[in-house]
Coordinates of C-alpha atoms in Angstrom, one line a residue:
Chain W
M1 CA 102.7 69.9 116.6
N2 CA 99.5 69.0 114.8
R3 CA 99.2 67.9 111.2
S4 CA 95.7 66.6 110.7
L5 CA 93.7 67.7 107.7
P6 CA 91.0 69.6 109.7
F7 CA 93.7 71.5 111.5
E8 CA 95.4 72.5 108.2
V9 CA 92.0 73.7 106.9
F10 CA 91.4 75.6 110.0
R11 CA 94.8 77.1 109.9
Y12 CA 94.5 78.4 106.4
A13 CA 91.0 79.7 107.1
A14 CA 92.1 81.6 110.2
I15 CA 95.2 83.0 108.6
S16 CA 93.3 84.1 105.5
L17 CA 90.9 86.0 107.8
A18 CA 93.7 87.6 109.7
L19 CA 95.4 88.6 106.5
A20 CA 92.2 90.2 105.2
V21 CA 91.8 92.2 108.4
T22 CA 95.4 93.2 108.3
L23 CA 95.3 94.3 104.7
V24 CA 91.9 96.0 104.3
P25 CA 92.6 99.3 106.1
T26 CA 95.9 99.7 104.2
L27 CA 94.4 98.8 100.9
W28 CA 91.5 101.1 101.4
M29 CA 93.8 104.0 101.9
A30 CA 96.0 103.0 99.0
S31 CA 92.8 102.8 96.8
M32 CA 91.5 106.1 98.1
A33 CA 94.8 107.8 97.1
F34 CA 94.1 107.1 93.5
K35 CA 90.4 107.9 93.5
P36 CA 89.0 111.1 91.8
I37 CA 87.1 113.5 94.0
A38 CA 83.7 112.1 92.8
E39 CA 84.5 108.7 94.4
W40 CA 86.0 110.0 97.7
S41 CA 82.9 109.7 99.8
A42 CA 80.6 107.7 97.6
A43 CA 78.5 105.6 100.0
G44 CA 76.1 102.8 99.9
A45 CA 75.6 101.3 96.4
D46 CA 78.1 103.7 94.9
L47 CA 80.9 102.7 97.3
T48 CA 83.9 101.6 95.2
W49 CA 86.6 99.3 96.5
W50 CA 88.8 100.0 93.6
P51 CA 89.0 103.4 91.9
K52 CA 86.8 103.4 88.8
N53 CA 88.7 106.2 87.2
P54 CA 92.2 106.0 88.7
T55 CA 94.0 109.3 88.8
L56 CA 97.2 110.8 90.1
D57 CA 95.4 114.1 90.9
N58 CA 95.6 113.6 94.6
F59 CA 99.4 113.4 94.5
R60 CA 99.6 116.4 92.1
F61 CA 97.3 118.3 94.4
I62 CA 99.3 117.9 97.6
F63 CA 102.5 118.9 95.7
G64 CA 100.8 122.1 94.6
T65 CA 99.7 121.5 91.0
S66 CA 96.2 122.8 90.6
T67 CA 93.8 120.2 89.2
S68 CA 90.5 120.7 87.6
D69 CA 88.4 119.1 90.3
L70 CA 90.2 120.4 93.4
I71 CA 89.8 124.1 93.5
V72 CA 91.0 124.4 97.1
A73 CA 93.9 126.7 97.7
L74 CA 96.5 125.0 99.8
D75 CA 98.5 127.4 101.9
R76 CA 101.5 125.2 101.5
T77 CA 102.4 122.0 99.8
A78 CA 103.6 118.6 101.1
G79 CA 107.2 119.2 100.0
K80 CA 108.4 121.0 103.1
P81 CA 106.7 118.7 105.6
I82 CA 108.2 115.7 103.9
L83 CA 111.6 117.4 104.0
S84 CA 111.0 118.2 107.7
S85 CA 110.1 114.6 108.5
L86 CA 113.2 113.3 106.6
L87 CA 115.7 115.7 108.2
S88 CA 114.4 115.4 111.8
A89 CA 114.1 111.6 111.6
V90 CA 117.5 111.1 109.9
F91 CA 119.4 113.5 112.2
G92 CA 117.5 112.2 115.3
T93 CA 118.6 108.7 114.2
L94 CA 122.2 109.9 113.9
I95 CA 122.2 111.4 117.4
A96 CA 120.6 108.3 119.0
M97 CA 122.9 105.9 117.1
G98 CA 126.0 107.9 117.7
C99 CA 125.5 108.3 121.5
G100 CA 123.9 104.9 121.9
T101 CA 126.6 102.9 120.0
A102 CA 129.4 104.7 121.9
A103 CA 127.7 104.2 125.3
A104 CA 126.8 100.6 124.5
Y105 CA 130.4 99.8 123.6
G106 CA 131.7 101.6 126.7
L107 CA 129.4 99.5 128.9
S108 CA 129.8 96.2 127.1
R109 CA 133.6 96.3 127.1
F110 CA 134.7 98.5 130.0
G111 CA 131.8 98.4 132.3
S112 CA 131.4 102.2 132.2
G113 CA 128.0 103.8 132.8
K114 CA 126.3 101.0 134.7
N115 CA 123.4 103.3 135.5
L116 CA 122.5 103.7 131.8
P117 CA 120.5 100.5 131.1
L118 CA 117.9 101.2 133.8
A119 CA 117.9 105.0 133.4
L120 CA 117.2 104.6 129.7
I121 CA 114.4 102.1 130.3
Q122 CA 112.8 104.6 132.6
L123 CA 113.1 107.3 130.0
R124 CA 111.1 105.1 127.7
L125 CA 108.5 104.2 130.3
F126 CA 107.0 107.6 130.9
P127 CA 104.3 109.0 128.6
P128 CA 105.9 111.7 126.5
M129 CA 102.9 113.9 127.3
A130 CA 103.9 113.8 131.0
V131 CA 107.3 115.4 130.4
M132 CA 106.5 117.7 127.5
I133 CA 105.7 120.9 129.5
P134 CA 109.3 121.4 130.6
V135 CA 110.6 120.2 127.3
M136 CA 108.5 122.8 125.5
I137 CA 109.7 125.5 128.0
M138 CA 113.4 124.4 127.4
W139 CA 113.0 124.2 123.6
A140 CA 111.4 127.7 123.6
F141 CA 114.3 129.0 125.8
L142 CA 116.9 127.5 123.5
G143 CA 115.2 128.7 120.4
L144 CA 114.6 125.2 119.1
V145 CA 110.8 125.4 118.6
D146 CA 109.5 124.9 115.1
S147 CA 112.8 123.7 113.6
W148 CA 113.9 120.4 112.2
W149 CA 117.1 120.5 114.3
G150 CA 115.0 121.0 117.5
L151 CA 112.9 118.0 116.6
A152 CA 116.0 116.0 115.7
L153 CA 117.5 116.6 119.2
I154 CA 114.4 115.4 121.0
Y155 CA 114.0 112.4 118.7
G156 CA 117.6 111.5 119.3
I157 CA 116.9 111.5 123.1
V158 CA 113.6 109.7 122.9
T159 CA 115.0 106.9 120.8
L160 CA 118.4 106.7 122.6
P161 CA 117.1 103.8 124.8
F162 CA 116.4 101.7 121.7
A163 CA 119.7 102.5 120.0
F164 CA 121.6 101.8 123.2
W165 CA 119.9 98.5 124.1
L166 CA 120.0 97.2 120.6
M167 CA 123.7 97.9 120.2
K168 CA 124.5 96.6 123.7
T169 CA 123.1 93.2 122.9
F170 CA 125.0 93.1 119.6
F171 CA 128.3 94.1 121.3
D172 CA 127.6 91.5 124.1
D173 CA 127.1 88.8 121.4
M174 CA 130.3 89.7 119.5
P175 CA 133.3 87.5 120.1
R176 CA 136.1 89.4 121.7
E177 CA 138.9 87.3 120.3
I178 CA 139.5 89.4 117.2
E179 CA 139.7 92.6 119.3
D180 CA 142.0 90.9 121.7
A181 CA 144.3 89.8 118.9
A182 CA 144.5 93.3 117.6
L183 CA 145.3 94.6 121.1
V184 CA 148.1 92.1 121.4
E185 CA 149.4 93.3 118.0
G186 CA 149.8 96.8 119.7
C187 CA 146.7 98.6 118.4
S188 CA 145.3 101.2 120.8
R189 CA 141.8 100.6 122.3
S190 CA 140.2 103.4 120.3
R191 CA 141.9 102.3 117.1
V192 CA 140.5 98.8 117.6
F193 CA 137.0 100.2 118.1
M194 CA 137.2 102.4 115.0
K195 CA 139.0 100.0 112.6
I196 CA 137.9 96.6 113.7
T197 CA 134.8 96.6 115.9
L198 CA 132.7 99.2 114.0
P199 CA 133.3 97.7 110.5
M200 CA 132.4 94.2 111.9
M201 CA 129.2 95.6 113.3
R202 CA 128.0 97.1 110.1
P203 CA 125.0 94.9 109.6
A204 CA 124.0 95.4 113.3
L205 CA 124.4 99.1 113.0
A206 CA 122.3 99.2 109.8
S207 CA 119.4 97.3 111.3
S208 CA 119.5 99.3 114.5
A209 CA 119.6 102.5 112.6
L210 CA 116.6 101.5 110.5
F211 CA 114.7 100.5 113.6
V212 CA 115.3 103.9 115.2
F213 CA 114.5 105.7 112.0
I214 CA 111.1 104.0 111.9
L215 CA 110.4 105.1 115.4
N216 CA 111.4 108.7 114.7
W217 CA 109.5 108.8 111.4
S218 CA 106.4 107.6 113.2
D219 CA 106.2 110.4 115.7
Y220 CA 103.1 112.6 115.8
L221 CA 102.7 114.0 119.3
I222 CA 106.1 115.5 119.8
A223 CA 106.0 117.3 116.4
L224 CA 102.5 118.4 117.2
L225 CA 103.8 120.2 120.3
L226 CA 107.2 121.4 119.1
T227 CA 106.4 122.6 115.6
T228 CA 104.0 125.3 114.6
R229 CA 104.3 126.2 111.0
E230 CA 107.6 126.2 109.2
W231 CA 108.8 122.7 110.0
V232 CA 105.7 120.7 110.7
T233 CA 106.2 117.0 109.9
I234 CA 104.0 114.8 107.6
P235 CA 101.5 113.6 110.3
V236 CA 101.0 117.2 111.6
Y237 CA 100.6 118.6 108.1
M238 CA 98.2 115.8 107.2
A239 CA 96.0 116.5 110.2
S240 CA 95.9 120.2 109.2
L241 CA 95.1 119.5 105.6
S242 CA 91.3 119.6 106.0
S243 CA 89.4 122.4 107.6
S244 CA 85.8 123.5 108.0
M245 CA 86.4 125.5 104.8
T246 CA 87.5 122.6 102.6
G247 CA 85.8 119.6 104.3
Q248 CA 87.5 116.3 104.4
L249 CA 90.1 116.0 101.7
Y250 CA 90.0 112.2 101.7
G251 CA 92.0 111.5 98.6
A252 CA 94.6 114.1 99.3
K253 CA 95.2 112.8 102.8
A254 CA 95.2 109.3 101.7
A255 CA 97.9 110.1 99.1
L256 CA 100.0 111.8 101.8
G257 CA 99.3 108.9 104.2
L258 CA 100.6 106.4 101.5
I259 CA 103.8 108.4 101.1
A260 CA 104.3 108.4 104.9
A261 CA 103.4 104.7 105.3
V262 CA 105.4 103.1 102.6
P263 CA 109.1 103.7 103.7
P264 CA 108.7 102.3 107.3
V265 CA 106.8 99.3 106.1
I266 CA 109.6 98.4 103.6
M267 CA 112.3 99.1 106.2
G268 CA 110.4 97.1 108.8
I269 CA 110.1 94.1 106.6
A270 CA 113.8 94.3 105.7
I271 CA 114.8 94.2 109.3
Q272 CA 112.2 91.8 110.6
R273 CA 114.9 89.4 111.8
H274 CA 115.8 92.0 114.4
L275 CA 112.4 93.4 115.3
V276 CA 111.9 91.2 118.4
R277 CA 115.3 92.2 119.8
G278 CA 114.5 95.9 119.2
L279 CA 111.0 95.8 120.6
T280 CA 112.0 94.0 123.8
F281 CA 115.1 96.1 124.5
G282 CA 117.2 93.1 123.6
A283 CA 115.6 90.9 126.3
L284 CA 114.7 88.5 123.6
K285 CA 116.8 87.6 120.6
Q286 CA 115.7 85.9 117.5
Chain V
M1 CA 117.2 80.3 118.0
T2 CA 115.8 82.4 120.8
S3 CA 117.6 83.0 124.1
L4 CA 117.2 85.3 127.0
A5 CA 120.1 87.6 127.3
T6 CA 122.6 86.6 129.9
P7 CA 124.0 89.5 131.9
E8 CA 127.8 90.2 131.8
K9 CA 129.4 87.2 130.3
V10 CA 132.9 86.6 131.7
S11 CA 135.4 85.9 129.0
M12 CA 139.1 85.3 129.0
A13 CA 139.6 88.9 128.0
D14 CA 138.1 90.1 131.3
L15 CA 140.5 88.0 133.3
A16 CA 143.4 89.0 131.2
Q17 CA 142.6 92.7 131.7
G18 CA 142.6 92.2 135.4
D19 CA 146.3 91.3 135.2
S20 CA 147.4 94.5 133.5
P21 CA 146.3 97.6 135.4
Q22 CA 147.6 99.9 132.7
A23 CA 145.3 98.6 130.0
E24 CA 142.4 98.7 132.5
D25 CA 143.1 102.4 133.1
G26 CA 143.1 103.2 129.4
G27 CA 140.0 101.2 129.0
R28 CA 138.2 103.0 131.8
R29 CA 139.1 106.4 130.4
L30 CA 137.9 105.4 126.9
G31 CA 134.8 103.8 128.5
F32 CA 134.0 107.0 130.3
L33 CA 134.5 109.1 127.2
L34 CA 132.3 106.8 125.2
T35 CA 129.4 106.8 127.7
L36 CA 129.7 110.6 128.3
P37 CA 127.4 111.8 125.5
A38 CA 124.6 109.4 126.5
Q39 CA 125.0 110.4 130.1
V40 CA 124.8 114.1 129.2
L41 CA 121.6 113.6 127.2
V42 CA 120.0 111.6 130.0
L43 CA 120.8 114.3 132.5
F44 CA 119.7 117.0 130.1
I45 CA 116.3 115.4 129.7
A46 CA 115.8 114.0 133.2
V47 CA 117.1 116.5 135.8
F48 CA 116.4 119.9 134.5
P49 CA 112.9 119.2 133.2
L50 CA 111.9 117.5 136.4
L51 CA 113.0 120.5 138.4
V52 CA 111.2 122.9 136.1
Q53 CA 108.1 120.7 136.2
L54 CA 108.1 120.7 140.0
Y55 CA 108.6 124.5 140.2
I56 CA 105.9 125.3 137.6
S57 CA 103.5 122.9 139.2
L58 CA 103.4 125.0 142.4
T59 CA 102.3 128.1 140.4
D60 CA 99.5 129.3 138.2
W61 CA 101.9 130.0 135.4
S62 CA 100.6 130.0 131.8
P63 CA 102.6 130.9 128.7
L64 CA 100.1 133.7 128.1
D65 CA 100.9 135.5 131.3
G66 CA 103.6 137.5 129.6
I67 CA 106.2 136.6 132.2
G68 CA 109.0 134.1 131.8
W69 CA 108.7 130.7 133.4
W70 CA 111.6 131.6 135.8
Q71 CA 109.4 134.4 137.2
A72 CA 106.5 132.0 137.9
Y73 CA 107.0 132.5 141.7
E74 CA 105.0 135.6 141.3
L75 CA 102.0 133.4 140.6
W76 CA 102.8 131.0 143.5
N77 CA 99.8 129.1 144.7
G78 CA 101.4 126.4 146.8
F79 CA 99.6 123.0 146.4
A80 CA 96.4 124.4 145.0
N81 CA 97.0 122.6 141.6
Y82 CA 97.4 119.3 143.5
T83 CA 94.2 119.8 145.5
D84 CA 92.4 120.9 142.4
L85 CA 93.5 117.7 140.7
M86 CA 91.9 115.5 143.4
A87 CA 88.6 117.2 142.6
D88 CA 89.0 117.2 138.8
S89 CA 86.4 114.7 137.6
R90 CA 87.5 115.1 134.0
F91 CA 91.0 113.9 135.0
W92 CA 89.7 110.9 136.9
S93 CA 87.3 109.9 134.2
A94 CA 90.1 110.2 131.6
L95 CA 92.3 108.0 133.8
G96 CA 89.4 105.5 134.2
R97 CA 88.9 105.5 130.4
T98 CA 92.6 104.8 129.8
A99 CA 92.4 101.9 132.2
L100 CA 89.3 100.6 130.4
V101 CA 90.9 100.8 127.0
M102 CA 94.0 99.0 128.4
A103 CA 91.8 96.3 130.1
I104 CA 90.2 95.5 126.8
C105 CA 92.9 96.1 124.2
V106 CA 95.9 94.4 125.9
P107 CA 94.1 91.1 126.6
A108 CA 92.6 91.1 123.1
E109 CA 95.9 91.7 121.5
F110 CA 97.5 89.0 123.7
L111 CA 94.9 86.4 122.9
L112 CA 94.8 87.1 119.2
G113 CA 98.6 87.3 119.0
L114 CA 99.0 84.1 120.8
G115 CA 96.4 82.3 118.7
L116 CA 98.1 83.5 115.5
A117 CA 101.6 82.6 116.9
I118 CA 100.4 79.0 117.6
L119 CA 99.2 78.7 114.0
F120 CA 102.6 79.9 112.7
M121 CA 104.6 77.5 114.9
D122 CA 105.4 74.9 112.3
D123 CA 106.1 75.1 108.6
F124 CA 103.4 75.4 106.0
V125 CA 103.2 76.7 102.4
G126 CA 103.3 80.5 102.3
K127 CA 104.5 81.0 105.9
R128 CA 107.2 83.5 105.2
V129 CA 105.1 85.8 103.0
F130 CA 102.1 85.6 105.4
Y131 CA 104.5 86.4 108.3
S132 CA 105.8 89.5 106.6
I133 CA 102.3 90.7 105.8
M134 CA 101.1 90.1 109.4
L135 CA 103.8 92.6 110.6
I136 CA 102.6 95.5 108.4
P137 CA 100.2 97.2 110.8
M138 CA 102.8 97.8 113.5
M139 CA 105.0 99.5 110.9
V140 CA 102.4 101.9 109.7
V141 CA 102.9 105.4 111.1
P142 CA 100.3 105.5 114.0
A143 CA 98.9 108.8 112.9
V144 CA 98.3 107.4 109.4
A145 CA 96.7 104.3 110.9
G146 CA 94.4 106.7 112.8
Y147 CA 93.5 108.3 109.5
M148 CA 92.9 104.9 107.8
F149 CA 90.4 104.0 110.6
F150 CA 88.9 107.4 110.5
M151 CA 88.0 106.7 106.8
L152 CA 86.9 103.1 107.5
F153 CA 84.5 104.2 110.2
Q154 CA 82.7 106.9 108.2
S155 CA 79.0 106.2 108.1
G156 CA 79.2 105.7 104.3
G157 CA 82.5 103.9 104.7
P158 CA 83.7 100.4 104.1
V159 CA 83.0 99.0 107.6
N160 CA 79.3 99.7 107.3
D161 CA 79.4 98.4 103.7
I162 CA 80.9 95.1 104.9
L163 CA 78.4 94.9 107.8
S164 CA 75.6 95.6 105.4
S165 CA 76.5 92.8 103.0
L166 CA 77.1 90.4 106.0
T167 CA 73.7 91.1 107.6
G168 CA 71.7 91.8 104.5
M169 CA 70.5 95.0 106.1
D170 CA 71.4 98.6 105.4
V171 CA 73.8 99.4 108.2
S172 CA 74.8 103.0 108.5
I173 CA 76.2 103.5 112.0
A174 CA 77.9 106.9 112.6
W175 CA 80.7 105.1 114.4
L176 CA 82.7 108.2 115.5
S177 CA 79.8 110.4 116.5
N178 CA 78.4 108.1 119.1
P179 CA 80.2 107.9 122.5
T180 CA 80.0 104.1 122.8
T181 CA 80.8 103.2 119.2
A182 CA 83.6 105.8 119.0
L183 CA 85.3 104.1 122.0
I184 CA 84.9 100.7 120.3
A185 CA 86.3 102.1 117.0
V186 CA 89.5 103.5 118.6
M187 CA 90.0 100.2 120.5
I188 CA 89.6 98.3 117.2
A189 CA 92.3 100.5 115.7
D190 CA 94.7 99.9 118.6
I191 CA 94.1 96.1 118.4
W192 CA 94.6 96.1 114.7
Q193 CA 97.9 98.0 115.0
W194 CA 99.4 96.2 118.0
T195 CA 98.3 92.5 117.7
P196 CA 101.2 92.0 115.3
L197 CA 103.6 93.0 118.1
M198 CA 102.2 90.4 120.4
F199 CA 102.3 87.9 117.6
L200 CA 105.9 88.6 116.8
I201 CA 107.2 88.4 120.4
L202 CA 105.1 85.4 121.4
L203 CA 106.0 83.5 118.2
A204 CA 109.7 84.1 119.0
G205 CA 109.0 82.6 122.4
L206 CA 107.1 79.6 121.2
V207 CA 109.8 78.7 118.7
G208 CA 112.3 78.9 121.5
V209 CA 110.6 76.2 123.6
P210 CA 112.9 73.1 123.5
E211 CA 111.4 70.6 121.0
D212 CA 112.7 67.4 122.6
Q213 CA 110.6 68.0 125.8
V214 CA 107.5 68.5 123.7
R215 CA 108.2 65.4 121.7
A216 CA 108.8 63.4 124.9
A217 CA 105.5 64.5 126.3
T218 CA 103.8 63.5 123.0
L219 CA 105.3 60.0 123.2
L220 CA 104.0 59.8 126.8
G221 CA 100.5 60.4 125.4
A222 CA 100.0 64.0 126.5
S223 CA 97.3 65.8 124.6
W224 CA 98.0 69.0 122.8
W225 CA 96.4 71.1 125.5
Q226 CA 98.3 69.2 128.2
R227 CA 101.6 69.8 126.5
F228 CA 100.8 73.4 125.9
R229 CA 99.8 74.0 129.5
T230 CA 102.5 72.1 131.3
I231 CA 105.5 72.5 129.1
V232 CA 105.1 75.4 126.7
L233 CA 103.4 78.0 128.9
P234 CA 105.8 77.7 131.9
K235 CA 108.8 78.1 129.5
M236 CA 107.1 81.2 128.0
K237 CA 106.4 82.9 131.3
T238 CA 109.2 85.5 131.1
I239 CA 108.4 86.3 127.5
I240 CA 104.7 86.7 128.2
V241 CA 105.5 89.1 131.0
I242 CA 107.7 91.1 128.7
A243 CA 105.1 91.2 125.9
L244 CA 102.3 92.2 128.3
A245 CA 104.5 94.8 130.0
I246 CA 105.4 96.5 126.7
R247 CA 101.8 96.7 125.6
V248 CA 100.6 98.0 129.0
I249 CA 103.2 100.7 129.0
E250 CA 102.6 101.7 125.4
N251 CA 98.8 101.5 125.7
F252 CA 98.8 103.8 128.7
K253 CA 100.4 106.5 126.4
I254 CA 97.7 106.0 123.7
F255 CA 97.4 109.2 121.7
D256 CA 98.2 109.3 118.0
T257 CA 95.6 107.0 116.4
L258 CA 92.9 108.0 118.8
Y259 CA 93.4 111.7 118.5
I260 CA 93.4 111.6 114.7
M261 CA 90.2 109.5 114.7
T262 CA 88.1 111.3 117.3
G263 CA 90.1 114.1 118.8
G264 CA 89.0 112.7 122.2
G265 CA 85.3 113.2 121.2
P266 CA 82.5 113.2 120.8
G267 CA 82.5 115.4 123.9
V268 CA 85.0 113.6 126.1
A269 CA 83.9 110.1 125.2
T270 CA 87.3 108.9 124.0
E271 CA 89.4 111.3 126.1
T272 CA 92.3 109.3 127.5
I273 CA 94.9 110.7 129.9
S274 CA 97.3 111.7 127.1
V275 CA 94.5 113.4 125.2
Y276 CA 93.3 115.2 128.3
I277 CA 96.8 116.5 129.1
Y278 CA 97.3 117.6 125.5
K279 CA 94.0 119.5 125.5
V280 CA 94.8 121.3 128.8
T281 CA 98.3 122.1 127.4
Q282 CA 97.2 123.4 124.0
Q283 CA 93.7 124.7 124.5
D284 CA 93.4 125.8 128.1
L285 CA 97.1 126.7 128.4
I286 CA 97.2 126.3 132.1
W287 CA 100.7 124.9 132.2
G288 CA 101.2 125.1 136.0
Y289 CA 98.2 122.7 136.3
V290 CA 99.5 120.4 133.5
A291 CA 102.9 120.2 135.3
A292 CA 101.1 119.0 138.4
I293 CA 99.1 116.4 136.5
A294 CA 102.3 115.2 134.8
L295 CA 104.2 114.9 138.0
V296 CA 101.5 113.0 139.8
I297 CA 101.5 110.5 136.8
L298 CA 105.3 110.3 136.8
V299 CA 105.4 109.5 140.6
A300 CA 102.5 107.1 140.4
L301 CA 104.1 105.2 137.5
S302 CA 107.5 105.1 139.2
I303 CA 105.9 103.6 142.3
L304 CA 104.0 101.0 140.2
V305 CA 107.1 100.1 138.3
S306 CA 109.4 99.7 141.3
L307 CA 106.6 97.5 142.9
A308 CA 106.5 95.4 139.8
I309 CA 110.2 95.0 139.6
S310 CA 110.6 94.1 143.3
R311 CA 107.8 91.5 142.9
M312 CA 109.4 90.1 139.8
N313 CA 112.7 89.8 141.7
A314 CA 111.0 88.2 144.6
G315 CA 109.3 85.7 142.2
K316 CA 112.7 84.9 140.7
E317 CA 114.2 84.0 144.1
A318 CA 111.3 81.9 145.2

């Protein structure tokens, strides 16, 4: 639109500022994760942007290896919360993608379940906090509280709208000629779906699944309400890491935060082509 | 290329199916089977919880009462929870605070996102890398983002350090302990995390504006601002509405970053509606009352949304 020199200068200046603001919080945490305890809360003139004496002690500490400086006894290590986050997010993604893909295909090809698009948008609309009381009652009744499978079930339901809408737009975009040709050849509908449609949709399935996984992995509130001890996820564990006894365990929390933050950032950048479609429920394709 | 989804394309296959009722039947059965799991999940999470919510909300039930939720009728109190709610000043101020956060964060995210999107419209060296970096904040787990900003806003932390070197004075604001600055801090965290979402969506919209119209207007001597206002903005209308709607809906739910940063404090200075409900649920444990609050919010939101949808439809026809 505009290519004058002052504009170019302004553009790079503005973008540099935006990049700095974007990166500083993340880099501060990354740097904190490698700082020894003496540098954790050094303030004023002693404040260090990069660790002076970089160490892996924070990571060793959260995984239960005692270190010389940190003589705080952890009642549990980060291993189980990481496992809990992984299991609940992976199986939640499988539930959402399984039900969502099937329903999206049913609607896109056979016009079944016409109520679903709106019903699922409404599901997304309401604050989770406003429906959690009955969910907590139901989960307690079904014995699903404080388990990764209970979390996986609610994650699957909460992210079903995204899985459904994403896959629906992908199915709507897919040319039907290939399916029709196979039908003429005498394949059954379900065989066409399994043997032709799904393999063709592999890239779409992969990016939708990653998108849904990021959402599940990012949850804090639901895990806070539905897990108590055994299967707390990373964010819940992280919040419980410091107490009045130990004070703020800055470095340890930063190390854990880094572990939690890196996978979704990499996945998100990998699927950035489809992010707009996912975030707008397929209303906007890029 | 960006395009708005077109509802239900009619292809030759649809017409062909209409000719053979047998194939149509088989398709319908398969379609029913395929949509069944999703339907079951929706019913499971919509109908039963809503009934339980309504039932509990008419009682004084708490999980500490020692009786099951199905026996809550023993603690029946009619509409007392609802009348209490009307007089609950903490509820209303939490609601007002949520509206305030929304009224500041969403426009700020929109304007910053739009500005950045305009800068990213045409090609320049480094665009792809910068674009990927710009998206990072929205991919960071919100609870972790909350913890990042908790560290940044410590009185001996980097924010004060930067302010000190910018002003040349020794700045040591205890951001999260002062009611006003704590609210500012949580809003900054929200704006940091969600401006990229506005940027991403608005950029997709800007790129989708037909170039030939813009070029024609340029030849006719229209200034940048004229082109932007008369050609680009009208074409972007739907996309802007979608982007704003997404942020309004999500911002209303604000919890993770805020709760990690301040826990709603100091006092109730950053207590938004989700934080308030969470505290009543976990600390006061009056679930009957929480159910009433939740239902009021659900009903109010449903009315607002159907109003919005009918207005949008009316706008489309006009």
